[in-house]
């Protein structure tokens, strides 16, 4: 999950701004965002948060993996969409941010056993999770490791499960052939693999900083 200072920026059209604010956020999400600002963590945008809730609900996701807990904005969004029996396993090396996320979950009145917090590097944790046991996987951690996350996500998802990759457009840098920094290259490579390797039904949605969505088809 990039910090606010490291995330690229670009001017967005008014229609994008309207869509981002279309679903108002309640006080619990607003407080989670405030904690993110205090800790220097960059949460998913309001539009992405609302989209995650819709995706979790539409997929009837009961088992979810989240790479990049942050202060709980995306976690709350997934838990709300997943319903009363949905469980999210969320992974992040930042213990302070995870403590803030636990606070957000408690404030929202969500049962504590529905959020499984694992403090650690995703590439060390993901291999320990069960094959084909998850309905949805969200990748919003260190984008430079996205290719390795993608391999693990394919293993973890059941056939028909949903992959979500945040920041997939990287504020337009993915489209710029002159942009060759590690983060941009990583996003570009994951999009290429998902599009070309035949294991996914993909699409790219211009919500937030771009959401790459793909259903596992084999």
PDB file of C-alpha atoms in Angstrom:
ATOM      1  CA  UNK A   1       0.000   0.000   0.000  1.00  0.00           C
ATOM      2  CA  UNK A   2       1.717   3.229  -1.135  1.00  0.00           C
ATOM      3  CA  UNK A   3       2.112   6.165   1.205  1.00  0.00           C
ATOM      4  CA  UNK A   4       0.435   9.442   0.240  1.00  0.00           C
ATOM      5  CA  UNK A   5       3.781  10.963  -0.746  1.00  0.00           C
ATOM      6  CA  UNK A   6       4.744   8.069  -3.012  1.00  0.00           C
ATOM      7  CA  UNK A   7       1.515   7.733  -4.957  1.00  0.00           C
ATOM      8  CA  UNK A   8       1.540   9.446  -8.351  1.00  0.00           C
ATOM      9  CA  UNK A   9      -1.089  12.085  -8.990  1.00  0.00           C
ATOM     10  CA  UNK A  10      -2.914  13.475 -11.997  1.00  0.00           C
ATOM     11  CA  UNK A  11      -5.926  15.642 -12.680  1.00  0.00           C
ATOM     12  CA  UNK A  12      -9.156  13.660 -12.832  1.00  0.00           C
ATOM     13  CA  UNK A  13     -12.354  14.677 -14.674  1.00  0.00           C
ATOM     14  CA  UNK A  14     -15.400  15.906 -12.808  1.00  0.00           C
ATOM     15  CA  UNK A  15     -17.294  12.722 -13.643  1.00  0.00           C
ATOM     16  CA  UNK A  16     -14.608  10.662 -11.850  1.00  0.00           C
ATOM     17  CA  UNK A  17     -14.869  12.902  -8.779  1.00  0.00           C
ATOM     18  CA  UNK A  18     -18.667  12.576  -8.809  1.00  0.00           C
ATOM     19  CA  UNK A  19     -18.447   8.784  -8.993  1.00  0.00           C
ATOM     20  CA  UNK A  20     -15.880   8.682  -6.189  1.00  0.00           C
ATOM     21  CA  UNK A  21     -18.224  10.522  -3.819  1.00  0.00           C
ATOM     22  CA  UNK A  22     -21.444   8.916  -5.037  1.00  0.00           C
ATOM     23  CA  UNK A  23     -21.787   6.688  -1.948  1.00  0.00           C
ATOM     24  CA  UNK A  24     -21.358   8.799   1.218  1.00  0.00           C
ATOM     25  CA  UNK A  25     -19.097   7.293   3.874  1.00  0.00           C
ATOM     26  CA  UNK A  26     -20.326   6.920   7.444  1.00  0.00           C
ATOM     27  CA  UNK A  27     -18.487   8.050  10.562  1.00  0.00           C
ATOM     28  CA  UNK A  28     -16.750   4.721  11.118  1.00  0.00           C
ATOM     29  CA  UNK A  29     -15.102   4.850   7.694  1.00  0.00           C
ATOM     30  CA  UNK A  30     -14.313   8.532   8.126  1.00  0.00           C
ATOM     31  CA  UNK A  31     -12.534   7.820  11.403  1.00  0.00           C
ATOM     32  CA  UNK A  32     -10.595   4.977   9.788  1.00  0.00           C
ATOM     33  CA  UNK A  33      -9.470   7.443   7.109  1.00  0.00           C
ATOM     34  CA  UNK A  34      -8.445   9.948   9.780  1.00  0.00           C
ATOM     35  CA  UNK A  35      -6.301   7.297  11.458  1.00  0.00           C
ATOM     36  CA  UNK A  36      -4.733   6.518   8.090  1.00  0.00           C
ATOM     37  CA  UNK A  37      -3.776  10.183   7.674  1.00  0.00           C
ATOM     38  CA  UNK A  38      -2.294  10.215  11.170  1.00  0.00           C
ATOM     39  CA  UNK A  39      -0.183   7.121  10.431  1.00  0.00           C
ATOM     40  CA  UNK A  40       0.848   8.101   6.906  1.00  0.00           C
ATOM     41  CA  UNK A  41      -1.094   5.243   5.327  1.00  0.00           C
ATOM     42  CA  UNK A  42      -2.934   5.660   2.025  1.00  0.00           C
ATOM     43  CA  UNK A  43      -6.304   3.841   2.119  1.00  0.00           C
ATOM     44  CA  UNK A  44      -8.428   2.885  -0.857  1.00  0.00           C
ATOM     45  CA  UNK A  45     -10.485   5.740  -2.236  1.00  0.00           C
ATOM     46  CA  UNK A  46     -14.177   6.170  -1.337  1.00  0.00           C
ATOM     47  CA  UNK A  47     -15.186   4.909  -4.768  1.00  0.00           C
ATOM     48  CA  UNK A  48     -13.031   1.815  -4.404  1.00  0.00           C
ATOM     49  CA  UNK A  49     -14.347   1.196  -0.886  1.00  0.00           C
ATOM     50  CA  UNK A  50     -17.924   1.238  -2.154  1.00  0.00           C
ATOM     51  CA  UNK A  51     -16.967  -0.988  -5.085  1.00  0.00           C
ATOM     52  CA  UNK A  52     -15.353  -3.536  -2.764  1.00  0.00           C
ATOM     53  CA  UNK A  53     -18.580  -3.809  -0.782  1.00  0.00           C
ATOM     54  CA  UNK A  54     -20.557  -4.380  -3.972  1.00  0.00           C
ATOM     55  CA  UNK A  55     -18.054  -6.951  -5.262  1.00  0.00           C
ATOM     56  CA  UNK A  56     -17.995  -8.914  -2.007  1.00  0.00           C
ATOM     57  CA  UNK A  57     -21.791  -8.947  -1.918  1.00  0.00           C
ATOM     58  CA  UNK A  58     -22.181  -9.859  -5.606  1.00  0.00           C
ATOM     59  CA  UNK A  59     -19.625 -12.665  -5.298  1.00  0.00           C
ATOM     60  CA  UNK A  60     -21.310 -13.873  -2.105  1.00  0.00           C
ATOM     61  CA  UNK A  61     -17.807 -13.963  -0.707  1.00  0.00           C
ATOM     62  CA  UNK A  62     -17.536 -15.875   2.541  1.00  0.00           C
ATOM     63  CA  UNK A  63     -13.761 -16.351   2.562  1.00  0.00           C
ATOM     64  CA  UNK A  64     -11.592 -13.392   1.614  1.00  0.00           C
ATOM     65  CA  UNK A  65      -7.861 -12.617   1.657  1.00  0.00           C
ATOM     66  CA  UNK A  66      -6.689  -9.017   1.826  1.00  0.00           C
ATOM     67  CA  UNK A  67      -3.063  -8.086   1.227  1.00  0.00           C
ATOM     68  CA  UNK A  68      -2.576  -4.673   2.849  1.00  0.00           C
ATOM     69  CA  UNK A  69      -4.742  -4.031   5.915  1.00  0.00           C
ATOM     70  CA  UNK A  70      -3.926  -0.362   6.370  1.00  0.00           C
ATOM     71  CA  UNK A  71      -6.220   1.163   8.991  1.00  0.00           C
ATOM     72  CA  UNK A  72      -9.226  -0.871   7.950  1.00  0.00           C
ATOM     73  CA  UNK A  73     -11.037   1.102   5.247  1.00  0.00           C
ATOM     74  CA  UNK A  74     -10.943  -1.692   2.687  1.00  0.00           C
ATOM     75  CA  UNK A  75     -11.334  -4.321   5.410  1.00  0.00           C
ATOM     76  CA  UNK A  76     -14.586  -2.758   6.627  1.00  0.00           C
ATOM     77  CA  UNK A  77     -15.811  -2.494   3.052  1.00  0.00           C
ATOM     78  CA  UNK A  78     -15.171  -6.179   2.399  1.00  0.00           C
ATOM     79  CA  UNK A  79     -16.668  -7.306   5.698  1.00  0.00           C
ATOM     80  CA  UNK A  80     -19.834  -5.315   5.107  1.00  0.00           C
ATOM     81  CA  UNK A  81     -20.307  -6.870   1.681  1.00  0.00           C
ATOM     82  CA  UNK A  82     -19.421 -10.382   2.772  1.00  0.00           C
ATOM     83  CA  UNK A  83     -22.339 -10.636   5.177  1.00  0.00           C
ATOM     84  CA  UNK A  84     -22.704 -12.024   8.678  1.00  0.00           C
ATOM     85  CA  UNK A  85     -20.801 -15.273   8.041  1.00  0.00           C
ATOM     86  CA  UNK A  86     -18.018 -13.826   5.885  1.00  0.00           C
ATOM     87  CA  UNK A  87     -14.434 -13.911   7.168  1.00  0.00           C
ATOM     88  CA  UNK A  88     -11.563 -11.745   5.914  1.00  0.00           C
ATOM     89  CA  UNK A  89      -7.962 -12.808   6.458  1.00  0.00           C
ATOM     90  CA  UNK A  90      -5.986  -9.564   6.282  1.00  0.00           C
ATOM     91  CA  UNK A  91      -2.199  -9.373   6.081  1.00  0.00           C
ATOM     92  CA  UNK A  92       0.097  -6.419   6.786  1.00  0.00           C
ATOM     93  CA  UNK A  93       3.583  -5.958   8.281  1.00  0.00           C
ATOM     94  CA  UNK A  94       2.538  -2.693   9.968  1.00  0.00           C
ATOM     95  CA  UNK A  95       1.355  -3.615  13.453  1.00  0.00           C
ATOM     96  CA  UNK A  96       0.318  -0.089  14.370  1.00  0.00           C
ATOM     97  CA  UNK A  97      -1.916   0.191  11.326  1.00  0.00           C
ATOM     98  CA  UNK A  98      -3.469  -3.183  12.109  1.00  0.00           C
ATOM     99  CA  UNK A  99      -4.247  -2.045  15.636  1.00  0.00           C
ATOM    100  CA  UNK A 100      -6.086   0.905  14.133  1.00  0.00           C
ATOM    101  CA  UNK A 101      -7.958  -1.483  11.829  1.00  0.00           C
ATOM    102  CA  UNK A 102      -8.992  -3.628  14.800  1.00  0.00           C
ATOM    103  CA  UNK A 103     -10.398  -0.490  16.394  1.00  0.00           C
ATOM    104  CA  UNK A 104     -12.403   0.258  13.238  1.00  0.00           C
ATOM    105  CA  UNK A 105     -13.834  -3.266  13.155  1.00  0.00           C
ATOM    106  CA  UNK A 106     -14.878  -2.984  16.804  1.00  0.00           C
ATOM    107  CA  UNK A 107     -16.466   0.439  16.221  1.00  0.00           C
ATOM    108  CA  UNK A 108     -18.518  -1.020  13.380  1.00  0.00           C
ATOM    109  CA  UNK A 109     -19.945  -3.699  15.661  1.00  0.00           C
ATOM    110  CA  UNK A 110     -18.472  -6.514  13.585  1.00  0.00           C
ATOM    111  CA  UNK A 111     -17.721  -9.748  15.443  1.00  0.00           C
ATOM    112  CA  UNK A 112     -13.994 -10.005  16.056  1.00  0.00           C
ATOM    113  CA  UNK A 113     -13.812 -13.559  14.670  1.00  0.00           C
ATOM    114  CA  UNK A 114     -14.837 -12.289  11.234  1.00  0.00           C
ATOM    115  CA  UNK A 115     -11.515 -10.449  10.802  1.00  0.00           C
ATOM    116  CA  UNK A 116      -8.404 -12.606  11.000  1.00  0.00           C
ATOM    117  CA  UNK A 117      -5.395 -10.314  11.387  1.00  0.00           C
ATOM    118  CA  UNK A 118      -1.966 -11.631  10.426  1.00  0.00           C
ATOM    119  CA  UNK A 119       0.996  -9.340  11.070  1.00  0.00           C
ATOM    120  CA  UNK A 120       3.761 -10.157   8.586  1.00  0.00           C
ATOM    121  CA  UNK A 121       5.000  -9.962   5.011  1.00  0.00           C
ATOM    122  CA  UNK A 122       2.447 -11.217   2.541  1.00  0.00           C
ATOM    123  CA  UNK A 123       4.965 -13.347   0.655  1.00  0.00           C
ATOM    124  CA  UNK A 124       5.715 -15.228   3.862  1.00  0.00           C
ATOM    125  CA  UNK A 125       2.072 -15.612   4.894  1.00  0.00           C
ATOM    126  CA  UNK A 126       0.258 -16.380   1.618  1.00  0.00           C
ATOM    127  CA  UNK A 127       2.018 -19.720   0.989  1.00  0.00           C
ATOM    128  CA  UNK A 128       0.648 -20.989   4.314  1.00  0.00           C
ATOM    129  CA  UNK A 129      -2.990 -20.434   3.305  1.00  0.00           C
ATOM    130  CA  UNK A 130      -5.143 -23.231   1.884  1.00  0.00           C
ATOM    131  CA  UNK A 131      -5.413 -23.908  -1.858  1.00  0.00           C
ATOM    132  CA  UNK A 132      -8.699 -23.066  -3.639  1.00  0.00           C
ATOM    133  CA  UNK A 133     -10.330 -22.042  -0.353  1.00  0.00           C
ATOM    134  CA  UNK A 134     -11.146 -18.379  -1.011  1.00  0.00           C
ATOM    135  CA  UNK A 135     -13.884 -16.519  -2.856  1.00  0.00           C
ATOM    136  CA  UNK A 136     -12.110 -13.164  -3.217  1.00  0.00           C
ATOM    137  CA  UNK A 137      -8.522 -11.925  -2.982  1.00  0.00           C
ATOM    138  CA  UNK A 138      -7.653  -8.214  -2.776  1.00  0.00           C
ATOM    139  CA  UNK A 139      -4.092  -7.137  -3.574  1.00  0.00           C
ATOM    140  CA  UNK A 140      -3.242  -3.736  -2.087  1.00  0.00           C
ATOM    141  CA  UNK A 141       0.182  -4.267  -0.556  1.00  0.00           C
ATOM    142  CA  UNK A 142       3.648  -3.567  -1.932  1.00  0.00           C
ATOM    143  CA  UNK A 143       2.914  -3.227  -5.625  1.00  0.00           C
ATOM    144  CA  UNK A 144       6.476  -4.236  -6.491  1.00  0.00           C
ATOM    145  CA  UNK A 145       5.597  -7.734  -5.254  1.00  0.00           C
ATOM    146  CA  UNK A 146       2.324  -7.964  -7.175  1.00  0.00           C
ATOM    147  CA  UNK A 147       3.580 -10.598  -9.627  1.00  0.00           C
ATOM    148  CA  UNK A 148       4.361 -12.945  -6.750  1.00  0.00           C
ATOM    149  CA  UNK A 149       1.064 -12.064  -5.051  1.00  0.00           C
ATOM    150  CA  UNK A 150      -0.734 -12.925  -8.286  1.00  0.00           C
ATOM    151  CA  UNK A 151       0.730 -16.433  -8.351  1.00  0.00           C
ATOM    152  CA  UNK A 152      -0.443 -16.992  -4.800  1.00  0.00           C
ATOM    153  CA  UNK A 153      -3.876 -15.494  -5.496  1.00  0.00           C
ATOM    154  CA  UNK A 154      -4.445 -17.913  -8.374  1.00  0.00           C
ATOM    155  CA  UNK A 155      -3.613 -20.813  -6.070  1.00  0.00           C
ATOM    156  CA  UNK A 156      -5.814 -19.546  -3.240  1.00  0.00           C
ATOM    157  CA  UNK A 157      -8.936 -18.716  -5.252  1.00  0.00           C
ATOM    158  CA  UNK A 158     -11.545 -21.308  -6.079  1.00  0.00           C
ATOM    159  CA  UNK A 159     -12.603 -21.563  -9.710  1.00  0.00           C
ATOM    160  CA  UNK A 160     -15.014 -18.668 -10.164  1.00  0.00           C
ATOM    161  CA  UNK A 161     -13.298 -16.684  -7.403  1.00  0.00           C
ATOM    162  CA  UNK A 162     -12.607 -12.976  -7.827  1.00  0.00           C
ATOM    163  CA  UNK A 163      -9.229 -11.227  -7.938  1.00  0.00           C
ATOM    164  CA  UNK A 164      -9.102  -7.475  -7.195  1.00  0.00           C
ATOM    165  CA  UNK A 165      -5.904  -5.459  -7.703  1.00  0.00           C
ATOM    166  CA  UNK A 166      -5.962  -1.875  -6.439  1.00  0.00           C
ATOM    167  CA  UNK A 167      -4.034   1.035  -8.010  1.00  0.00           C
ATOM    168  CA  UNK A 168      -3.933  -0.783 -11.344  1.00  0.00           C
ATOM    169  CA  UNK A 169      -3.718   2.402 -13.428  1.00  0.00           C
ATOM    170  CA  UNK A 170      -1.143   4.018 -11.159  1.00  0.00           C
ATOM    171  CA  UNK A 171      -2.526   7.474 -12.036  1.00  0.00           C
ATOM    172  CA  UNK A 172      -1.921   6.987 -15.736  1.00  0.00           C
ATOM    173  CA  UNK A 173       1.720   5.979 -15.462  1.00  0.00           C
ATOM    174  CA  UNK A 174       0.888   2.441 -16.629  1.00  0.00           C
ATOM    175  CA  UNK A 175      -0.143   4.006 -19.955  1.00  0.00           C
ATOM    176  CA  UNK A 176       3.064   6.032 -20.297  1.00  0.00           C
ATOM    177  CA  UNK A 177       5.791   4.028 -22.087  1.00  0.00           C
ATOM    178  CA  UNK A 178       8.396   6.416 -20.647  1.00  0.00           C
ATOM    179  CA  UNK A 179       7.424   5.431 -17.075  1.00  0.00           C
ATOM    180  CA  UNK A 180       9.741   2.564 -16.154  1.00  0.00           C
ATOM    181  CA  UNK A 181       9.982   2.776 -12.369  1.00  0.00           C
ATOM    182  CA  UNK A 182       9.570  -0.464 -10.432  1.00  0.00           C
ATOM    183  CA  UNK A 183       6.037   0.233  -9.220  1.00  0.00           C
ATOM    184  CA  UNK A 184       4.709   1.134 -12.662  1.00  0.00           C
ATOM    185  CA  UNK A 185       6.452  -1.841 -14.264  1.00  0.00           C
ATOM    186  CA  UNK A 186       4.957  -4.176 -11.656  1.00  0.00           C
ATOM    187  CA  UNK A 187       1.404  -2.970 -12.277  1.00  0.00           C
ATOM    188  CA  UNK A 188       1.929  -3.188 -16.019  1.00  0.00           C
ATOM    189  CA  UNK A 189       3.231  -6.759 -15.790  1.00  0.00           C
ATOM    190  CA  UNK A 190       0.375  -8.019 -13.617  1.00  0.00           C
ATOM    191  CA  UNK A 191      -2.170  -6.533 -16.015  1.00  0.00           C
ATOM    192  CA  UNK A 192      -0.395  -8.201 -18.928  1.00  0.00           C
ATOM    193  CA  UNK A 193      -0.329 -11.608 -17.260  1.00  0.00           C
ATOM    194  CA  UNK A 194      -3.970 -11.487 -16.212  1.00  0.00           C
ATOM    195  CA  UNK A 195      -4.971 -10.445 -19.712  1.00  0.00           C
ATOM    196  CA  UNK A 196      -2.855 -12.950 -21.614  1.00  0.00           C
ATOM    197  CA  UNK A 197      -2.338 -16.161 -19.658  1.00  0.00           C
ATOM    198  CA  UNK A 198      -5.824 -17.615 -20.173  1.00  0.00           C
ATOM    199  CA  UNK A 199      -6.540 -18.302 -16.505  1.00  0.00           C
ATOM    200  CA  UNK A 200      -8.763 -15.272 -15.926  1.00  0.00           C
ATOM    201  CA  UNK A 201     -11.775 -13.364 -17.221  1.00  0.00           C
ATOM    202  CA  UNK A 202     -10.405  -9.813 -16.681  1.00  0.00           C
ATOM    203  CA  UNK A 203     -11.555  -6.230 -16.844  1.00  0.00           C
ATOM    204  CA  UNK A 204     -10.113  -2.882 -15.797  1.00  0.00           C
ATOM    205  CA  UNK A 205     -12.329  -0.393 -13.946  1.00  0.00           C
ATOM    206  CA  UNK A 206     -11.356   3.295 -13.613  1.00  0.00           C
ATOM    207  CA  UNK A 207     -12.452   3.563  -9.976  1.00  0.00           C
ATOM    208  CA  UNK A 208     -10.021   5.208  -7.584  1.00  0.00           C
ATOM    209  CA  UNK A 209      -6.547   4.659  -8.990  1.00  0.00           C
ATOM    210  CA  UNK A 210      -7.821   1.804 -11.150  1.00  0.00           C
ATOM    211  CA  UNK A 211      -9.175  -1.616 -10.190  1.00  0.00           C
ATOM    212  CA  UNK A 212      -8.073  -4.690 -12.082  1.00  0.00           C
ATOM    213  CA  UNK A 213     -10.795  -7.315 -11.686  1.00  0.00           C
ATOM    214  CA  UNK A 214     -10.513 -10.909 -12.828  1.00  0.00           C
ATOM    215  CA  UNK A 215     -12.501 -14.089 -12.283  1.00  0.00           C
ATOM    216  CA  UNK A 216     -10.472 -17.304 -12.093  1.00  0.00           C
ATOM    217  CA  UNK A 217     -11.568 -19.630 -14.878  1.00  0.00           C
ATOM    218  CA  UNK A 218      -9.113 -22.449 -14.389  1.00  0.00           C
TER     219      UNK A 218
END
